[in-house]
Amino acid sequence: MNPVAGVRYREATVADVAEIARSRLADPEAGRADPRMAAYLQGTHHPQRALAPRVAYVALHDPDVAGYIAGHLTRRYDCDGEVQYLFVAPRHRRSGIGSELLRRLARWFAEQGAFRICVDVDADSPSARPFYTGHGATRLNDHWLVWEDIRTLLPSGMRGRLVGQ
Ligand SMILES: CC(C)(COP(=O)(O)OP(=O)(O)OC[C@H]1O[C@@H](n2cnc3c(N)ncnc32)[C@H](O)[C@@H]1OP(=O)(O)O)[C@@H](O)C(=O)NCCC(=O)NCCS
């Protein structure tokens, strides 16, 4: 892995949605960003069985959005949380940005006491399944993967502090 210099991460808001959508144009095969993303972040669009708490993070390679992730608490499939969006712009792939975004979301889930996390894998994306399984997700059904305990993605020192929350 070859980390990209100068990439910074922060929580995203609805004000980032336009730049997020623009970043996605770099990958026509991935398709456009979900037009419901602003409503999702504002809490007016709810994926199936979603609960209100949700969060998004962006990776910024100034001035561009290099990648983003979002997730929410859920009751779907007996999970505590769901990864809703994940995308890294093609020119930034395989440099650890997706992994860092996933770790940030994992930490947020753990802070909410949400440990069993699922994701609906994009079957048309050649990178999605290897990325998630490489991070320890296992089969839930034909479309979905699950982490029985998302804290396995966190550094052991941080994991200890979050146990039992
Ligand atoms: C999936 C995605 C977010 C990964 O982002 P990324 O920044 O490239 O991921 P990382 O660099 O952190 O990759 C970590 C590991 O995942 C695995 N991985 C990532 N892309 C892979 C690919 N195309 N093929 C095989 N393994 C892959 C590798 O094990 C990789 O480690 P390595 O580079 O040391 O071999 C990115 O490819 C993407 O945006 N794809 C299109 C959108 C998408 O599929 N989103 C998920 C929807 S469910």
Short mmCIF file of C-alpha atoms and ligand atoms in Angstrom, two decimals:
data_model
loop_
_atom_site.label_atom_id
_atom_site.label_comp_id
_atom_site.label_asym_id
_atom_site.label_seq_id
_atom_site.Cartn_x
_atom_site.Cartn_y
_atom_site.Cartn_z
CA MET A 1 0.00 0.00 0.00
CA ASN A 2 1.26 3.45 -0.92
CA PRO A 3 -0.39 6.12 1.31
CA VAL A 4 -1.40 9.30 -0.50
CA ALA A 5 0.41 12.32 0.90
CA GLY A 6 -1.76 15.25 1.90
CA VAL A 7 -5.05 13.43 2.32
CA ARG A 8 -7.05 14.59 5.32
CA TYR A 9 -10.23 13.22 6.79
CA ARG A 10 -13.17 14.87 8.47
CA GLU A 11 -16.82 14.34 9.19
CA ALA A 12 -19.00 15.26 6.20
CA THR A 13 -22.15 17.34 6.15
CA VAL A 14 -24.84 18.05 3.63
CA ALA A 15 -22.66 20.94 2.41
CA ASP A 16 -20.22 18.33 1.03
CA VAL A 17 -22.77 16.53 -1.11
CA ALA A 18 -22.09 18.51 -4.31
CA GLU A 19 -18.33 17.80 -4.16
CA ILE A 20 -19.03 14.18 -3.26
CA ALA A 21 -21.24 13.87 -6.34
CA ARG A 22 -18.52 15.49 -8.44
CA SER A 23 -15.89 13.02 -7.21
CA ARG A 24 -18.07 10.18 -8.36
CA LEU A 25 -18.12 11.45 -11.95
CA ALA A 26 -14.52 10.22 -12.22
CA ASP A 27 -15.85 6.66 -12.30
CA PRO A 28 -18.67 6.30 -14.83
CA GLU A 29 -18.92 2.56 -14.05
CA ALA A 30 -19.78 3.30 -10.43
CA GLY A 31 -22.67 5.50 -11.59
CA ARG A 32 -23.74 8.79 -10.12
CA ALA A 33 -23.95 9.46 -6.41
CA ASP A 34 -27.25 8.56 -4.78
CA PRO A 35 -29.52 11.60 -5.33
CA ARG A 36 -31.00 10.91 -1.87
CA MET A 37 -27.68 11.49 -0.13
CA ALA A 38 -28.50 15.01 1.09
CA ALA A 39 -31.82 13.81 2.46
CA TYR A 40 -30.07 10.82 4.05
CA LEU A 41 -27.57 13.08 5.81
CA GLN A 42 -30.33 15.46 6.89
CA GLY A 43 -32.30 12.56 8.32
CA THR A 44 -35.28 12.86 5.98
CA HIS A 45 -34.49 9.80 3.85
CA HIS A 46 -34.25 6.52 5.73
CA PRO A 47 -32.98 3.28 4.18
CA GLN A 48 -34.99 0.21 5.22
CA ARG A 49 -35.12 -0.25 9.00
CA ALA A 50 -32.65 2.61 9.56
CA LEU A 51 -32.55 4.42 12.88
CA ALA A 52 -31.87 8.14 13.06
CA PRO A 53 -28.18 8.17 14.11
CA ARG A 54 -25.90 8.35 11.09
CA VAL A 55 -22.57 9.77 10.07
CA ALA A 56 -20.45 10.42 6.98
CA TYR A 57 -16.75 11.10 6.48
CA VAL A 58 -14.84 12.51 3.53
CA ALA A 59 -11.22 12.09 2.51
CA LEU A 60 -10.00 15.36 1.01
CA HIS A 61 -7.10 15.75 -1.37
CA ASP A 62 -7.40 19.51 -1.68
CA PRO A 63 -9.44 20.80 -3.29
CA ASP A 64 -11.13 17.52 -4.24
CA VAL A 65 -13.09 14.86 -2.45
CA ALA A 66 -10.96 11.71 -2.85
CA GLY A 67 -13.47 9.44 -1.14
CA TYR A 68 -16.38 9.20 1.24
CA ILE A 69 -18.21 6.78 3.50
CA ALA A 70 -21.48 6.90 5.41
CA GLY A 71 -23.38 4.62 7.72
CA HIS A 72 -26.26 4.50 10.15
CA LEU A 73 -27.67 2.47 13.00
CA THR A 74 -30.21 -0.08 11.88
CA ARG A 75 -32.40 -3.02 12.80
CA ARG A 76 -31.89 -4.66 9.42
CA TYR A 77 -30.84 -8.33 9.46
CA ASP A 78 -30.38 -8.17 13.24
CA CYS A 79 -27.46 -5.85 12.67
CA ASP A 80 -26.68 -2.80 14.80
CA GLY A 81 -25.31 -0.73 11.93
CA GLU A 82 -25.10 -0.59 8.15
CA VAL A 83 -22.50 0.82 5.77
CA GLN A 84 -24.59 2.89 3.38
CA TYR A 85 -22.05 4.50 1.02
CA LEU A 86 -18.38 3.95 0.26
CA PHE A 87 -16.45 5.32 -2.69
CA VAL A 88 -12.87 6.26 -3.48
CA ALA A 89 -12.06 8.09 -6.71
CA PRO A 90 -10.17 5.83 -9.14
CA ARG A 91 -6.90 7.75 -9.10
CA HIS A 92 -6.70 7.43 -5.31
CA ARG A 93 -7.52 3.72 -5.07
CA ARG A 94 -5.24 1.10 -3.52
CA SER A 95 -3.54 3.68 -1.32
CA GLY A 96 -5.42 2.98 1.90
CA ILE A 97 -8.10 5.68 1.74
CA GLY A 98 -11.00 3.20 1.71
CA SER A 99 -9.47 1.39 4.68
CA GLU A 100 -9.04 4.61 6.66
CA LEU A 101 -12.62 5.69 5.91
CA LEU A 102 -13.88 2.28 7.03
CA ARG A 103 -11.87 2.48 10.27
CA ARG A 104 -13.35 5.90 11.02
CA LEU A 105 -16.85 4.60 10.48
CA ALA A 106 -16.02 1.50 12.57
CA ARG A 107 -14.94 3.75 15.41
CA TRP A 108 -18.16 5.75 15.19
CA PHE A 109 -20.22 2.54 15.26
CA ALA A 110 -18.29 1.27 18.27
CA GLU A 111 -18.81 4.58 20.08
CA GLN A 112 -22.56 4.13 19.51
CA GLY A 113 -22.38 0.61 20.97
CA ALA A 114 -23.09 -0.80 17.50
CA PHE A 115 -20.87 -3.82 16.88
CA ARG A 116 -22.66 -6.12 14.40
CA ILE A 117 -22.42 -4.24 11.10
CA CYS A 118 -23.68 -5.25 7.67
CA VAL A 119 -23.16 -4.00 4.14
CA ASP A 120 -25.06 -4.57 0.89
CA VAL A 121 -22.21 -5.31 -1.52
CA ASP A 122 -22.32 -3.77 -4.97
CA ALA A 123 -22.18 -6.87 -7.16
CA ASP A 124 -21.10 -4.81 -10.17
CA SER A 125 -18.02 -3.45 -8.43
CA PRO A 126 -14.94 -5.64 -8.85
CA SER A 127 -13.30 -4.08 -5.80
CA ALA A 128 -16.17 -4.06 -3.27
CA ARG A 129 -16.24 -7.71 -2.16
CA PRO A 130 -12.44 -8.20 -1.97
CA PHE A 131 -12.16 -4.93 -0.06
CA TYR A 132 -14.75 -5.89 2.56
CA THR A 133 -13.70 -9.53 2.94
CA GLY A 134 -10.11 -8.37 3.19
CA HIS A 135 -11.29 -6.38 6.19
CA GLY A 136 -12.84 -9.43 7.81
CA ALA A 137 -16.47 -9.23 6.67
CA THR A 138 -18.14 -12.60 6.11
CA ARG A 139 -21.16 -13.80 4.15
CA LEU A 140 -24.61 -12.91 5.48
CA ASN A 141 -26.52 -13.88 2.32
CA ASP A 142 -26.05 -13.66 -1.46
CA HIS A 143 -25.80 -9.86 -1.43
CA TRP A 144 -24.80 -8.87 2.07
CA LEU A 145 -21.68 -9.23 4.18
CA VAL A 146 -21.42 -8.80 7.95
CA TRP A 147 -18.88 -8.03 10.65
CA GLU A 148 -19.96 -9.81 13.80
CA ASP A 149 -17.87 -7.30 15.74
CA ILE A 150 -16.67 -4.21 13.88
CA ARG A 151 -14.24 -3.48 16.72
CA THR A 152 -11.85 -5.96 15.10
CA LEU A 153 -11.03 -3.14 12.66
CA LEU A 154 -9.87 -0.85 15.43
CA PRO A 155 -6.37 -0.68 16.89
CA SER A 156 -6.23 -2.90 19.98
CA GLY A 157 -5.61 0.06 22.33
CA MET A 158 -8.77 1.81 21.16
CA ARG A 159 -10.76 -1.45 21.20
CA GLY A 160 -10.06 -1.88 24.90
CA ARG A 161 -11.38 1.61 25.70
CA LEU A 162 -14.62 0.96 23.80
CA VAL A 163 -15.43 -2.47 25.26
CA GLY A 164 -18.76 -2.52 27.04
CA GLN A 165 -19.94 0.87 25.80
C1 LIG B 1 -13.93 -0.51 -2.71
C2 LIG B 1 -13.13 0.80 -2.62
C3 LIG B 1 -13.86 1.79 -1.73
C4 LIG B 1 -11.76 0.48 -1.99
O1 LIG B 1 -11.09 1.71 -1.75
P1 LIG B 1 -9.47 1.80 -1.73
O2 LIG B 1 -9.10 3.12 -1.19
O3 LIG B 1 -8.94 1.43 -3.06
O4 LIG B 1 -9.14 0.64 -0.69
P2 LIG B 1 -7.73 0.38 0.04
O5 LIG B 1 -6.60 1.00 -0.72
O6 LIG B 1 -7.88 0.77 1.46
O7 LIG B 1 -7.65 -1.22 -0.12
C5 LIG B 1 -7.46 -2.08 1.00
C6 LIG B 1 -7.42 -3.50 0.53
O8 LIG B 1 -8.68 -3.90 -0.06
C7 LIG B 1 -8.43 -4.87 -1.10
N1 LIG B 1 -8.83 -4.32 -2.40
C8 LIG B 1 -9.17 -3.05 -2.70
N2 LIG B 1 -9.48 -2.96 -4.01
C9 LIG B 1 -9.32 -4.17 -4.54
C10 LIG B 1 -9.49 -4.72 -5.86
N3 LIG B 1 -9.87 -3.95 -6.90
N4 LIG B 1 -9.24 -6.04 -6.05
C11 LIG B 1 -8.83 -6.82 -5.04
N5 LIG B 1 -8.65 -6.37 -3.76
C12 LIG B 1 -8.91 -5.06 -3.52
C13 LIG B 1 -6.92 -5.13 -1.08
O9 LIG B 1 -6.68 -6.18 -0.15
C14 LIG B 1 -6.40 -3.80 -0.55
O10 LIG B 1 -5.11 -3.89 0.03
P3 LIG B 1 -3.79 -3.78 -0.95
O11 LIG B 1 -3.98 -2.58 -1.84
O12 LIG B 1 -2.67 -3.64 0.04
O13 LIG B 1 -3.76 -5.07 -1.73
C15 LIG B 1 -12.88 1.41 -4.02
O14 LIG B 1 -12.28 0.44 -4.87
C16 LIG B 1 -14.15 1.93 -4.70
O15 LIG B 1 -14.55 3.06 -4.47
N6 LIG B 1 -14.77 1.10 -5.56
C17 LIG B 1 -15.98 1.53 -6.30
C18 LIG B 1 -17.14 1.77 -5.38
C19 LIG B 1 -17.47 0.54 -4.53
O16 LIG B 1 -17.35 -0.60 -4.95
N7 LIG B 1 -17.92 0.83 -3.30
C20 LIG B 1 -18.40 -0.20 -2.40
C21 LIG B 1 -19.89 -0.34 -2.64
S1 LIG B 1 -20.58 -1.69 -1.71
#
